Tab-separated table of C-alpha atoms and ligand atoms in Angstrom:
chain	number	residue	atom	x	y	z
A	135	UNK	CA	20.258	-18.824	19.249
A	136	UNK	CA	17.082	-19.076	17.085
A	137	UNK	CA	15.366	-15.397	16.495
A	138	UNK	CA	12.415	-14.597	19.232
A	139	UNK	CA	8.888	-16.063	18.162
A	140	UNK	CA	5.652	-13.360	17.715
A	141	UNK	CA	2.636	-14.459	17.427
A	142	UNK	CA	-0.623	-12.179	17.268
A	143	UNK	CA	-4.084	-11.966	15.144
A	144	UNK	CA	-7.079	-10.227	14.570
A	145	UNK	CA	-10.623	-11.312	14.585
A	146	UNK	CA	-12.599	-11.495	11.215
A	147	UNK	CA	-15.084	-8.965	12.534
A	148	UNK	CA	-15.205	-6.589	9.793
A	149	UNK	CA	-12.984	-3.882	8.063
A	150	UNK	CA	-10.280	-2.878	9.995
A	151	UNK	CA	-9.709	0.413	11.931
A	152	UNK	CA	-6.934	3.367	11.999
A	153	UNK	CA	-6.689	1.874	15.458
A	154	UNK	CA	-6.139	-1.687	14.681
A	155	UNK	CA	-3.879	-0.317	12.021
A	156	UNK	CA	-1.260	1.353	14.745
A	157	UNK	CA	-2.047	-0.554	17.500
A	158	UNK	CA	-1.013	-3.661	15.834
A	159	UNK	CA	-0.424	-4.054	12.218
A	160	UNK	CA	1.933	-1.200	11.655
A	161	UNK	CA	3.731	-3.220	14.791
A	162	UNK	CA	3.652	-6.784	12.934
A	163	UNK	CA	4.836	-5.121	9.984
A	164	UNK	CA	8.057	-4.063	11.491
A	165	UNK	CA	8.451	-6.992	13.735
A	166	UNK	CA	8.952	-9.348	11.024
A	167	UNK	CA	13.008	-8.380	9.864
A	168	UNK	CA	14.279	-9.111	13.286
A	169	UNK	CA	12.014	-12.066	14.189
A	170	UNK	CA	10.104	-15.134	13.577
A	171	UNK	CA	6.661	-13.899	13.336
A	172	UNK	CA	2.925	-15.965	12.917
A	173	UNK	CA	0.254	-13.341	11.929
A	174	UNK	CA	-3.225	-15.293	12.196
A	175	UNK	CA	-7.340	-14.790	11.832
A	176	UNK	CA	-8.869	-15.660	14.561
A	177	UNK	CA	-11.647	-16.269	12.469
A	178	UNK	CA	-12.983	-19.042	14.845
A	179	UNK	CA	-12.850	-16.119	17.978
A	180	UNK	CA	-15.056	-14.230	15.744
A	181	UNK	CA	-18.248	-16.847	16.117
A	182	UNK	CA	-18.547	-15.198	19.821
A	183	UNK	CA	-20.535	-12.700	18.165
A	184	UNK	CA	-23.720	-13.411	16.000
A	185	UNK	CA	-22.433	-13.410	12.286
A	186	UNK	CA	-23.601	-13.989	8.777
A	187	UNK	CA	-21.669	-16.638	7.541
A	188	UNK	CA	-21.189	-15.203	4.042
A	189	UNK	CA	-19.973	-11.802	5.672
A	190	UNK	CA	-17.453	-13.845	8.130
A	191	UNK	CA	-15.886	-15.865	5.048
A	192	UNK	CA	-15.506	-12.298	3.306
A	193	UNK	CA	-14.244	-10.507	6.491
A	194	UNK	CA	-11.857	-13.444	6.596
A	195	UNK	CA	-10.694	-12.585	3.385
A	196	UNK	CA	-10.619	-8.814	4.043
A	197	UNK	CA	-8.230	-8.979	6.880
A	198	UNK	CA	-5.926	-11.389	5.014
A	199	UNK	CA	-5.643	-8.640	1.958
A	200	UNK	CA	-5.047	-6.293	4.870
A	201	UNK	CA	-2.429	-8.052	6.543
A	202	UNK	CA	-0.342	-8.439	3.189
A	203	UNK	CA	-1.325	-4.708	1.622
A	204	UNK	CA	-0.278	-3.226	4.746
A	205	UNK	CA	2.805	-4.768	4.387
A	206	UNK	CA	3.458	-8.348	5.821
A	207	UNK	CA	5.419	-10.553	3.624
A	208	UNK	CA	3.903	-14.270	3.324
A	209	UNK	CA	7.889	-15.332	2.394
A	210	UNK	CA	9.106	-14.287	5.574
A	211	UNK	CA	6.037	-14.411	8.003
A	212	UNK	CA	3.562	-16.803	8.990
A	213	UNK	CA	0.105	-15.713	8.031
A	214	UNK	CA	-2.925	-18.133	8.672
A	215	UNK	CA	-6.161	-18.788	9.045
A	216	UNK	CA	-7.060	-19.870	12.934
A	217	UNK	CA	-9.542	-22.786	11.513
A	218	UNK	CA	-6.858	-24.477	9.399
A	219	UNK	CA	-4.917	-24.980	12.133
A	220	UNK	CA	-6.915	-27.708	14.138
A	221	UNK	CA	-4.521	-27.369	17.096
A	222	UNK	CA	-6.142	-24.497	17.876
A	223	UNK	CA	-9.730	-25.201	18.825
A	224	UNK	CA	-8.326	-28.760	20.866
A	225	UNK	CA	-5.700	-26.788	22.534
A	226	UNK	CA	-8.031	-24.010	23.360
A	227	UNK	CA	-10.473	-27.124	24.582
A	228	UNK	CA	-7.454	-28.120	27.355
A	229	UNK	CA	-6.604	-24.804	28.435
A	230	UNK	CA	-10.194	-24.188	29.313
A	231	UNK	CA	-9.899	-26.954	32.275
A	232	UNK	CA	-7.026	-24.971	33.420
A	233	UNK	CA	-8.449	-21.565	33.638
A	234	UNK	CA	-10.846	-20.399	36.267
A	235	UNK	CA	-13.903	-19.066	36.228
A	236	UNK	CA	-13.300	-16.287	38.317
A	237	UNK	CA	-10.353	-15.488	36.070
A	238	UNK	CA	-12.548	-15.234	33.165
A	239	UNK	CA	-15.346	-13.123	34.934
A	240	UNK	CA	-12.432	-10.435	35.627
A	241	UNK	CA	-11.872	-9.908	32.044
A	242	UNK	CA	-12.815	-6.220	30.801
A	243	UNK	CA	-13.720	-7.642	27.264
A	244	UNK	CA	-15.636	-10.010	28.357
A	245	UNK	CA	-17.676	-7.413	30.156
A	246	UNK	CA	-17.780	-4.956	27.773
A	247	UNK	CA	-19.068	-7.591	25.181
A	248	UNK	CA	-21.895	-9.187	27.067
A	249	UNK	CA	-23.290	-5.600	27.858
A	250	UNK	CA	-23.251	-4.639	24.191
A	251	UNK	CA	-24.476	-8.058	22.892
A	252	UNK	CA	-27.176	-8.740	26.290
A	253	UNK	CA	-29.075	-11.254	24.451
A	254	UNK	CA	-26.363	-13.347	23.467
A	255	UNK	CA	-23.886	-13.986	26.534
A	256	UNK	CA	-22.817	-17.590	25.562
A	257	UNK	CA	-19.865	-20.208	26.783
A	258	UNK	CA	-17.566	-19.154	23.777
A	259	UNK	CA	-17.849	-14.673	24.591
A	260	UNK	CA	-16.802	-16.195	28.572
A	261	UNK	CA	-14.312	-18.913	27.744
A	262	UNK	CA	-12.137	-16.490	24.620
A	263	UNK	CA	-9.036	-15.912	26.536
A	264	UNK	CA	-8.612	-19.714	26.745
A	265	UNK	CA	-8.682	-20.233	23.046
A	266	UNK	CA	-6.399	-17.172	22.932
A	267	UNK	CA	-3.828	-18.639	25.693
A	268	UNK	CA	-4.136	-21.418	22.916
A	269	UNK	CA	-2.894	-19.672	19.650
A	270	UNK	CA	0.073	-18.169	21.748
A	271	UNK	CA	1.087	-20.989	23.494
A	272	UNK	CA	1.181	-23.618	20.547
A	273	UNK	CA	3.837	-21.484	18.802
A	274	UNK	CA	6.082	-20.880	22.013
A	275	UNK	CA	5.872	-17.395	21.374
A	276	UNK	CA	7.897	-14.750	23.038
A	277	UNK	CA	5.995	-11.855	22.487
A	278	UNK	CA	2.343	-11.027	21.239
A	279	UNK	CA	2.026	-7.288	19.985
A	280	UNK	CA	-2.030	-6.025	20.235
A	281	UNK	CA	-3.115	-2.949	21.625
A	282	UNK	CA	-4.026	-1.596	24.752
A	283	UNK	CA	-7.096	-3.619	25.480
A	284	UNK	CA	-5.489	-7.004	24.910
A	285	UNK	CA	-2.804	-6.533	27.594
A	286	UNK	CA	-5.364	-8.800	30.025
A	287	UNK	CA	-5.587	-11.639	27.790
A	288	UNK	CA	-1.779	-11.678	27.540
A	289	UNK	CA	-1.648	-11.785	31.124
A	290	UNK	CA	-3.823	-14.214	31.774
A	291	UNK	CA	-2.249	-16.191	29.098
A	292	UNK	CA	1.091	-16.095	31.203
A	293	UNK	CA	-0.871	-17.331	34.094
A	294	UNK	CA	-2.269	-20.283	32.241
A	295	UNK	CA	0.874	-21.294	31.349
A	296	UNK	CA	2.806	-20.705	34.976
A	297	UNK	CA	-0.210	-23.284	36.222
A	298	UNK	CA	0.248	-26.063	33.392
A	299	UNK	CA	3.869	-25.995	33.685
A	300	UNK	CA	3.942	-26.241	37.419
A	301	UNK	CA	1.553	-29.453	36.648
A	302	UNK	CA	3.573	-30.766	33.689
A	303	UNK	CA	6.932	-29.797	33.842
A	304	UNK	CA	8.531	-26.885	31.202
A	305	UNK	CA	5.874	-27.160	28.172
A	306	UNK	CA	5.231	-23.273	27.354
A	307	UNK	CA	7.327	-20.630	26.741
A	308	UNK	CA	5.708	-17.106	29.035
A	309	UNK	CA	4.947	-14.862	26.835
A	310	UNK	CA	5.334	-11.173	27.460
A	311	UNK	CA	2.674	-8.218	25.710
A	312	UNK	CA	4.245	-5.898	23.504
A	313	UNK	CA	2.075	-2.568	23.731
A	314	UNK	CA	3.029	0.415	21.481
A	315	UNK	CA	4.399	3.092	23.654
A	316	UNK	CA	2.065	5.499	21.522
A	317	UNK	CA	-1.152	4.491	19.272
A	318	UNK	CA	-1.966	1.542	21.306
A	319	UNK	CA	-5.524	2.912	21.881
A	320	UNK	CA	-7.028	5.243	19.382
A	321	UNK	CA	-10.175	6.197	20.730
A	322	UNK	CA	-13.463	6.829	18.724
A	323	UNK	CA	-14.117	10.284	16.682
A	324	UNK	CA	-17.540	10.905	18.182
A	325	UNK	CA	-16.925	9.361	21.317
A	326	UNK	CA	-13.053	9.705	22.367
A	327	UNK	CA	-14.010	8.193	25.658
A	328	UNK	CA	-14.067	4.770	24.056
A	329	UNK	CA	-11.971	2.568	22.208
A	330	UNK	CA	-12.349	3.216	18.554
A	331	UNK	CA	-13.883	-0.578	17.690
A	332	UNK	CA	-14.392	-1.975	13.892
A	333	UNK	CA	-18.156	-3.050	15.418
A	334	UNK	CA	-18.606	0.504	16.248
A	335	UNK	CA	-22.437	1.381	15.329
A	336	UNK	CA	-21.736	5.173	15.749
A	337	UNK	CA	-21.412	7.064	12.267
A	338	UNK	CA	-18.243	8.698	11.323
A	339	UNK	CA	-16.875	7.464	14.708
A	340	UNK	CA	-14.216	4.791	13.283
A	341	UNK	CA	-12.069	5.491	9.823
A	342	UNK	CA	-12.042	2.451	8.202
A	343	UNK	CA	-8.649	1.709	6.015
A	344	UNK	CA	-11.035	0.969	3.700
A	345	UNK	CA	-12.563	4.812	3.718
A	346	UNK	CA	-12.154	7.035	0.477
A	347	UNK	CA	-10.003	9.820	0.840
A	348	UNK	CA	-13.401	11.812	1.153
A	349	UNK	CA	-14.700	9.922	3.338
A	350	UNK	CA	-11.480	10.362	5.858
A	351	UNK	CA	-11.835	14.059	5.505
A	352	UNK	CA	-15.410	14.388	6.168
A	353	UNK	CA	-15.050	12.158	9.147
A	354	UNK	CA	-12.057	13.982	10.509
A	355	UNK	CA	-13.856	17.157	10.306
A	356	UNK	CA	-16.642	16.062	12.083
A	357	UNK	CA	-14.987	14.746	14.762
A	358	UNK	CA	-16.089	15.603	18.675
A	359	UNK	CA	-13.390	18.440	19.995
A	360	UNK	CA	-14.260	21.387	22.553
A	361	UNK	CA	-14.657	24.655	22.513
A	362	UNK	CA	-11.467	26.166	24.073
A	363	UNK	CA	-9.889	26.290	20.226
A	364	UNK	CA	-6.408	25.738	21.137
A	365	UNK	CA	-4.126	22.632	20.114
A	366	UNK	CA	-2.912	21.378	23.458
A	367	UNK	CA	-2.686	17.395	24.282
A	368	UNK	CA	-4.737	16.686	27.699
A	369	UNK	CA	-6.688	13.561	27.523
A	370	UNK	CA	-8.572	14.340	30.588
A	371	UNK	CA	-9.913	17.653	29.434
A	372	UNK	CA	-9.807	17.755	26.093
A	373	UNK	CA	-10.428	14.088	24.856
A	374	UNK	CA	-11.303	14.624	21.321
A	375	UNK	CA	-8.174	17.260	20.154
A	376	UNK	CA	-5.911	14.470	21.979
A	377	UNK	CA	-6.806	11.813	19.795
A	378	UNK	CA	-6.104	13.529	16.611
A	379	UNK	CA	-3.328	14.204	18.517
A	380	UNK	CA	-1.947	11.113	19.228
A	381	UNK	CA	-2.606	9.966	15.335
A	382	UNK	CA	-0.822	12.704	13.423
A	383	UNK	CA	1.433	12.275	16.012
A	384	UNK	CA	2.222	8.520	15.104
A	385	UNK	CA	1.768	9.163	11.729
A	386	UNK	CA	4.327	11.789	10.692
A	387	UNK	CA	6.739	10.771	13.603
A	388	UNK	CA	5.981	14.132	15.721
A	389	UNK	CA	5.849	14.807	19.453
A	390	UNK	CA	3.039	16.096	21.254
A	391	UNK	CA	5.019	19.500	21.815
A	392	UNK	CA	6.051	19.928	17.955
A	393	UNK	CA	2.658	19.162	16.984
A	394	UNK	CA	1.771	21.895	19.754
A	395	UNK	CA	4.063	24.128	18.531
A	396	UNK	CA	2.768	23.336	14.674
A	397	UNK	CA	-0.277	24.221	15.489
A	398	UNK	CA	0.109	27.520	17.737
A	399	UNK	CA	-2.202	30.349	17.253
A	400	UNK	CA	-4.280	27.759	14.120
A	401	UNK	CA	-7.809	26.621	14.591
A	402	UNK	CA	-9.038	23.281	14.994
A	403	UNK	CA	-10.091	23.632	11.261
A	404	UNK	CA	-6.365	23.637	9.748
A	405	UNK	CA	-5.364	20.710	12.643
A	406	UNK	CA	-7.948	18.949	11.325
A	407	UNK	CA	-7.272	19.436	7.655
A	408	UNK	CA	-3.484	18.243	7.984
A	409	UNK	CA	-4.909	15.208	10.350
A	410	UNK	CA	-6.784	14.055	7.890
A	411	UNK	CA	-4.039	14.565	4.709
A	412	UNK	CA	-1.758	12.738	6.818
A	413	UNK	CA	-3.673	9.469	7.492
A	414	UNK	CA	-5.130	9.582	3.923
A	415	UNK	CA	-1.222	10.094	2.950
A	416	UNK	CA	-0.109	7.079	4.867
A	417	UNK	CA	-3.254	4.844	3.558
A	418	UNK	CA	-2.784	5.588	0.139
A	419	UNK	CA	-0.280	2.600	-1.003
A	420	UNK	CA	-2.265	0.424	1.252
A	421	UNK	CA	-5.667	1.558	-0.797
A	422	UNK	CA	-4.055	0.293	-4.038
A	423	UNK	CA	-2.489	-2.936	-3.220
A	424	UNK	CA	-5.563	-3.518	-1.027
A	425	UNK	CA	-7.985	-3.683	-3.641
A	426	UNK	CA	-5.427	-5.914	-6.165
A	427	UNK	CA	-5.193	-8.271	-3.592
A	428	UNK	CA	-9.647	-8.852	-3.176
A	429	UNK	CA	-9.621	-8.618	-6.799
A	430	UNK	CA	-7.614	-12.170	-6.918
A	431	UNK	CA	-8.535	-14.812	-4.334
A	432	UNK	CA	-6.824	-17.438	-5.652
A	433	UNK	CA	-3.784	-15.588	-4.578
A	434	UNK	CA	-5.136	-15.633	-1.270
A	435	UNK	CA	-5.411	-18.663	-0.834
A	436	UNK	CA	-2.576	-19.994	-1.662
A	437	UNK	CA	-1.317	-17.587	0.846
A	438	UNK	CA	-3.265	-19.262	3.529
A	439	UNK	CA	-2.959	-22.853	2.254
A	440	UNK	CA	0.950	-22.221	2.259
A	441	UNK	CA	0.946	-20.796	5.572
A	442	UNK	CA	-1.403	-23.297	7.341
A	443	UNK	CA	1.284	-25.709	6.326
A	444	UNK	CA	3.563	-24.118	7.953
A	445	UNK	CA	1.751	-23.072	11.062
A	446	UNK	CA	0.454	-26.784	11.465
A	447	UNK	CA	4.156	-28.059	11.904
A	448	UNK	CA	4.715	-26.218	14.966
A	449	UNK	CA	1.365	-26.270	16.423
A	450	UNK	CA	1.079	-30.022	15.827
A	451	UNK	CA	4.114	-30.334	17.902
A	452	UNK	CA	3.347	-28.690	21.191
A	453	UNK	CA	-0.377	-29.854	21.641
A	454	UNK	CA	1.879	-33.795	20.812
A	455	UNK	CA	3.523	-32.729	24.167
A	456	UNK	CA	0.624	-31.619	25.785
A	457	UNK	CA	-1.651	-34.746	25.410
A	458	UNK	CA	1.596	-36.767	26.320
A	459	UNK	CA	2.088	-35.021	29.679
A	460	UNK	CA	-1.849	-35.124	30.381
A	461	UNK	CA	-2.722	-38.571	29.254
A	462	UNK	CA	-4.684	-37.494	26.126
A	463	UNK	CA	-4.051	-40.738	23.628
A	464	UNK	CA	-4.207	-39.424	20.132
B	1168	ATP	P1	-14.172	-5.697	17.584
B	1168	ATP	O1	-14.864	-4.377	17.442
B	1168	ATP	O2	-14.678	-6.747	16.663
B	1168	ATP	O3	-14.054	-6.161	19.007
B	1168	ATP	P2	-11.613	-4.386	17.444
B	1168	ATP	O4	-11.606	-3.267	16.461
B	1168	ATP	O5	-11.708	-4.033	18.876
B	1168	ATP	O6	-12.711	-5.453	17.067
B	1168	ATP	P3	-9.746	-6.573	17.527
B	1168	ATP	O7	-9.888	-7.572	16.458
B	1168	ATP	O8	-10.296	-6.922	18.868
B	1168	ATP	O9	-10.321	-5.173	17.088
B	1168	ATP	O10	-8.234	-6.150	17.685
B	1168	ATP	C1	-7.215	-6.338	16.746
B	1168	ATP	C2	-5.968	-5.672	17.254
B	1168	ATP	O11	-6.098	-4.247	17.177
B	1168	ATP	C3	-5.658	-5.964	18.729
B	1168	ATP	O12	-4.264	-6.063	18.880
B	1168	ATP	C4	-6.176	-4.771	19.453
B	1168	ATP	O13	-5.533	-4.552	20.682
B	1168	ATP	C5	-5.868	-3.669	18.459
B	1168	ATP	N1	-6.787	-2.561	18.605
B	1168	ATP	C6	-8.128	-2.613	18.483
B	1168	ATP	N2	-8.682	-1.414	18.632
B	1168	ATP	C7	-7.655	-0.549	18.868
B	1168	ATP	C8	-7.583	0.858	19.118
B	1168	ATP	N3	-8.663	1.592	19.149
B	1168	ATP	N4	-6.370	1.409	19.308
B	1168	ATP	C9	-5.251	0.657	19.267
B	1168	ATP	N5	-5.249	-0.672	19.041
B	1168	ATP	C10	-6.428	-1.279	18.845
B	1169	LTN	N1	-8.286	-11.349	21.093
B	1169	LTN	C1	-7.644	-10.611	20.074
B	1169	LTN	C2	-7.473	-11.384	18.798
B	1169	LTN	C3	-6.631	-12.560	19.039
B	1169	LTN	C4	-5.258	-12.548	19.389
B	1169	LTN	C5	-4.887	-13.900	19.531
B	1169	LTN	C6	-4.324	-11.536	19.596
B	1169	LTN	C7	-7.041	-13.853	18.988
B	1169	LTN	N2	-5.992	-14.678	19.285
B	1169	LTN	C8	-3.603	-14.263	19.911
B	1169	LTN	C9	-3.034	-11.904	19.970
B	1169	LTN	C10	-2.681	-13.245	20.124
B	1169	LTN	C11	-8.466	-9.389	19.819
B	1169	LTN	O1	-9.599	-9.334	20.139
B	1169	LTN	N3	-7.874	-8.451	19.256
């Protein structure tokens, strides 16, 4: 028995988040001893949003450094760039004749996107989870690990495949989410009623793994809590305190009820304080290798020349089986 198959990316959308740091790269990190893991930029997902070209090559760049400074290993992972891998935009082309439209409309990113971005509600923002269902499927994979939010797309991925392999006969493996049991949505720091998002327009609402140590502790300390003073986790009533919560919590391994007990009888101003050591704690080796890694792009790109080759040979191989069962001559 081969090991499982993971497959899961990000989209080149800018720098990356605390919460797309434990929601899903401290996840592909680990996944990659016990399985057989593709890690790519969905750098062609990000055109669903207005960007400056010159900022979307860089962001491309960004979240490659990230990938490998928080800790993936090029020599035993897969990690590539979405548009290298052709398969990807002609597979997502296919699956879009076998999704429906009402299955599309039902997706909560899809809403939440064309309300922030009114003006700009094209095909590509409605048809994503196709393309998606596409970088999952070419690779077989067993299980895609994202956040919270991405649990839909995963679904509807399975669904997608159920329907083409009813059609075709067995073609794609079902894939299952993997969703952190903890960390799998970090909410903003000025408004812990919403997800915290690297597009996030609201200052000091997202820490960036990019942010100074300063930076971390003057955005900690001005983040949203109430006025009741006391360190208790309820994320009905007291949003904001069960946030911080939730990411000192993942990152130094505690349970809510130590971190209550921690905490006992301190104001929110020492919570706070020891929040905001502990993420700048756990960021600091990624700070360092982070910045090596933009400072030489030729390294980069070998890494994603190397692992386009790579990707290419598996992806090439499912969407041959595809167009064979469909009557697609190459
Ligand atoms: P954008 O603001 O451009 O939509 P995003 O910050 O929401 O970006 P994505 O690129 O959509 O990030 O997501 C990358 C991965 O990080 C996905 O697996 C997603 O589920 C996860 N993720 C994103 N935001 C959070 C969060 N706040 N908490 C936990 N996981 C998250
Ligand atoms: N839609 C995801 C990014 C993404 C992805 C994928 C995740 C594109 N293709 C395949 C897992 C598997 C997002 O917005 N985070």
């Amino acid at each position: 028995m081969g090991k499982k198959v993971i497959l899961s990316g990000i989209q080149a959308t800018g720098d990356l988040t605390l919460g797309n740091y434990v929601g899903a790269l401290k996840n592909f990190v680990k996944m990659q001893e016990e399985f057989d893991c593709y890690y790519m930029i969905a750098n062609l997902h990000a055109l669903t949003v207005r960007r400056d070209p010159k900022e979307l090559k860089n962001n491309t760049l960004k979240i490659l450094a990230s990938y490998i400074a928080a800790g993936i290993d090029p020599d035993k992972s897969t990690v590539f760039l979405q548009s290298q891998v052709h398969e990807h935009a002609e597979l997502g082309w296919v699956l879009d004749c076998y999704t429906y439209m009402g299955e599309l409309s039902r997706m909560t990113q899809f809403k939440d996107k064309s309300a922030k971005h009114a003006d700009n509600i094209n095909a590509g923002l409605f048809t994503y989870p196709s393309l998606m269902a596409g970088d999952i499927l070419l690779y077989q994979a067993n299980l895609v690990p994202t956040g919270e939010d991405q649990k839909q797309h995963v679904e509807l991925t399975r669904d997608i495949a159920e329907r083409f392999n009813k059609l075709y006969g067995d073609t794609f493996k079902i894939p299952e989410p993997y969703i952190p049991k903890v960390g799998a949505r970090i909410m903003g720091l000025q408004d812990p009623t919403s997800k915290m998002s690297k597009s996030s327009t609201i200052p000091n609402d997202t820490i960036l793994l990019v942010d100074t140590p300063e930076d971390i502790m003057k955005k900690v300390k001005k983040a949203v809590t109430d006025s009741e003073g006391i360190v208790k986790y309820d994320e009905k009533n007291k949003p904001g305190i069960s946030n911080l919560m939730e990411i000192y919590g993942i990152i130094t391994n505690k349970k809510m009820d130590e971190i209550e007990k921690e905490f006992q009888g301190s104001g929110y101003g020492t919570f706070k304080t020891a929040v905001a050591e502990a993420i700048i704690n756990e960021l600091e080796p990624f700070h360092k290798k982070y910045n090596e890694l933009m400072d030489n792009p030729k390294y980069l790109e070998e890494i994603y020349d190397e692992g386009a080759k790579k990707a290419s040979q598996v992806a090439s191989k499912t969407l041959k089986d595809v167009y064979e069962k469909i009557g697609i001559i190459r």
